[in-house]
PDB file of C-alpha atoms in Angstrom:
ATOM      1  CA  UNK T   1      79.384  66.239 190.839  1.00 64.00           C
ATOM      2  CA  UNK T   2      78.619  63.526 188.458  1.00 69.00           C
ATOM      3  CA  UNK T   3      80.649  62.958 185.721  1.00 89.00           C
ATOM      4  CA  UNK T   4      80.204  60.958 182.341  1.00 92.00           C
ATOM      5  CA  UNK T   5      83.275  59.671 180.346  1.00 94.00           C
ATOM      6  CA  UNK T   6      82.665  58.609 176.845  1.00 95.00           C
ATOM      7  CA  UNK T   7      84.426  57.300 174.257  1.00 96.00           C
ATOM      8  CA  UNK T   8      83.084  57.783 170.671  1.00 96.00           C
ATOM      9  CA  UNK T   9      84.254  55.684 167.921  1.00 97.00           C
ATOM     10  CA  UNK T  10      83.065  57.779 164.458  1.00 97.00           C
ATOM     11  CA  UNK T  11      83.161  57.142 160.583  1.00 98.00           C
ATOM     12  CA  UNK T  12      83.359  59.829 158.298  1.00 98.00           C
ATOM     13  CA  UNK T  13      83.428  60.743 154.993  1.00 97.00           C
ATOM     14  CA  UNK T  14      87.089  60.611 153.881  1.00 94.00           C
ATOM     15  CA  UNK T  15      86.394  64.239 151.702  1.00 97.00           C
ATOM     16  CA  UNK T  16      85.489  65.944 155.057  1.00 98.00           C
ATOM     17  CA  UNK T  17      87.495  64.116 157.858  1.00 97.00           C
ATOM     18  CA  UNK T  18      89.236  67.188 158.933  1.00 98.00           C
ATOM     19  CA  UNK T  19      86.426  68.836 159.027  1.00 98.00           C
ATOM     20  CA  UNK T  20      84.549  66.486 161.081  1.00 98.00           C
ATOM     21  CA  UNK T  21      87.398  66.451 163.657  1.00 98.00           C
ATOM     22  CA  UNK T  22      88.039  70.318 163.917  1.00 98.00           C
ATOM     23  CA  UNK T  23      83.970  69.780 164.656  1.00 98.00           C
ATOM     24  CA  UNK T  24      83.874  67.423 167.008  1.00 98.00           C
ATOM     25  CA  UNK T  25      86.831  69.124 169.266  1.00 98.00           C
ATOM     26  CA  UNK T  26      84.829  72.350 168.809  1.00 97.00           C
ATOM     27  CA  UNK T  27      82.580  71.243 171.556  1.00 96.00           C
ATOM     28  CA  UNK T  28      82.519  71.536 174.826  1.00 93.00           C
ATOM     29  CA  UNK T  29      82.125  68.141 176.261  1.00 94.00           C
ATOM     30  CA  UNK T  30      84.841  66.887 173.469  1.00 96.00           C
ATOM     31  CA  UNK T  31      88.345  66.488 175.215  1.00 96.00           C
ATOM     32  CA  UNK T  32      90.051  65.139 172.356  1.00 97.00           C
ATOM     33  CA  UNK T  33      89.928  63.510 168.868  1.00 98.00           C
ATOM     34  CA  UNK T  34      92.365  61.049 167.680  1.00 98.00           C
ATOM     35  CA  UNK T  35      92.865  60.221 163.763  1.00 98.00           C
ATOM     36  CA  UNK T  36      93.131  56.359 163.409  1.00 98.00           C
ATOM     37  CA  UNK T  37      93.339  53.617 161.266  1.00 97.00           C
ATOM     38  CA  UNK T  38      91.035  50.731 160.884  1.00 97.00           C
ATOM     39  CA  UNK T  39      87.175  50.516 160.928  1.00 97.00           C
ATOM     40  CA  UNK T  40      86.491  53.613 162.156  1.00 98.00           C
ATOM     41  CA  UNK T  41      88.340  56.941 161.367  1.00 98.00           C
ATOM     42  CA  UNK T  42      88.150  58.893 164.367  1.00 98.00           C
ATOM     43  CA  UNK T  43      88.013  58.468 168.346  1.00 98.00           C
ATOM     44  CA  UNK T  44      86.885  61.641 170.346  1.00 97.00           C
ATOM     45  CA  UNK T  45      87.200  61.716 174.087  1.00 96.00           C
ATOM     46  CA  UNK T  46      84.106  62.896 176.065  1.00 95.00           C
ATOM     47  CA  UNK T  47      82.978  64.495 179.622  1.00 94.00           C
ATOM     48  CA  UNK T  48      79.712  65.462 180.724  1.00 94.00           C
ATOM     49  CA  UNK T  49      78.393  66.574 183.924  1.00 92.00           C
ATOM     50  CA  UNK T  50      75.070  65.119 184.154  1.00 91.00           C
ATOM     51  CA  UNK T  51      72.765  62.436 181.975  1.00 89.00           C
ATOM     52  CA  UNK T  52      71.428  65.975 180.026  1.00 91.00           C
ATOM     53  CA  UNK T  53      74.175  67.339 178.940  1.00 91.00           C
ATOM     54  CA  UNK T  54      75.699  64.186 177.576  1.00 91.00           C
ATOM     55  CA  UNK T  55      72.545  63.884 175.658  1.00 91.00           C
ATOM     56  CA  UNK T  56      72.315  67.083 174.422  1.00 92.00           C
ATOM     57  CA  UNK T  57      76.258  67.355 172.887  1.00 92.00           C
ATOM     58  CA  UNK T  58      75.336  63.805 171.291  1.00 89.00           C
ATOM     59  CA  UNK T  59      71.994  64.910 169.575  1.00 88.00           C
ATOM     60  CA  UNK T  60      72.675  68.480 168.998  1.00 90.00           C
ATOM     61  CA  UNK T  61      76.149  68.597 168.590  1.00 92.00           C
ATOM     62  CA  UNK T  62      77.278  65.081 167.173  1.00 92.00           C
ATOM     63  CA  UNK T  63      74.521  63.969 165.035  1.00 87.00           C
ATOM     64  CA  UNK T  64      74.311  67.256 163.330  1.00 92.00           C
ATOM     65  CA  UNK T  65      78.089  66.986 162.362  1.00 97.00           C
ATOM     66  CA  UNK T  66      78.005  67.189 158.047  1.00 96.00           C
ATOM     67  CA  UNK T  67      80.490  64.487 157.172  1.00 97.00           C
ATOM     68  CA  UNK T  68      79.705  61.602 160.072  1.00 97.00           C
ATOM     69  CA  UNK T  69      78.699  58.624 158.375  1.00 96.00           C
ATOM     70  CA  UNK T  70      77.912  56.696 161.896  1.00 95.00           C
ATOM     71  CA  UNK T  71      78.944  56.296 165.371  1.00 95.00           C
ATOM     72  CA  UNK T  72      79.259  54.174 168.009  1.00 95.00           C
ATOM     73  CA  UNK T  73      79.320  55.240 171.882  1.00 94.00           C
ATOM     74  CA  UNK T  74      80.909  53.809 174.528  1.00 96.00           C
ATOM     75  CA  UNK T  75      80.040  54.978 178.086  1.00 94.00           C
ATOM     76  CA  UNK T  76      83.129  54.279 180.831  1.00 94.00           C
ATOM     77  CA  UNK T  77      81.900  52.364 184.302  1.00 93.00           C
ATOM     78  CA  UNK T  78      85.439  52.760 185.743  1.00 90.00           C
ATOM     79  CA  UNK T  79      89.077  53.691 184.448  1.00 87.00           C
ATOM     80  CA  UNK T  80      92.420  53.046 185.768  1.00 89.00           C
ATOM     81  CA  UNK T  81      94.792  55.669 186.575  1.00 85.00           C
ATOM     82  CA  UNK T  82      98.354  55.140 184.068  1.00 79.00           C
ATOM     83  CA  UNK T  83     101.507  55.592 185.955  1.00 72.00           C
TER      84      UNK T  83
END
């Protein structure tokens, strides 16, 4: 089966960044959300099965996230295995 990796680099509102990251793990297709520092303020993990579902936890479960200023996606061609 096909399977899409994404990274998601968010801003948030500093008043609800907890809340945005106990959110964002909430879903399915999240596999993990880092706190970090510099421009943005979180970095969630992602896995989808097919091109539907990735757009579906995006539009319906991202974007509708109270607290997420913006976002930027990044979709992974290949990754390397670390030892």
């Amino acid at each position: 089966s096909i399977v899409i990796k994404a990274i998601v680099l968010v801003r948030a509102h500093r008043d609800l960044l907890s809340e945005v990251a106990d959110q964002l793990i909430a879903l399915d297709e999240v596999t993990e959300v880092h706190f970090v520092a510099g421009r943005y303020d979180l970095v969630a993990t992602l896995r989808a099965h097919d091109d539907e579902s990735f757009a579906d936890v995006v539009t319906h479960g991202m974007l509708t996230i109270e607290g997420i200023r913006s976002s930027e996606t990044l979709i992974s061609i290949r990754s390397l295995p670390s030892d």
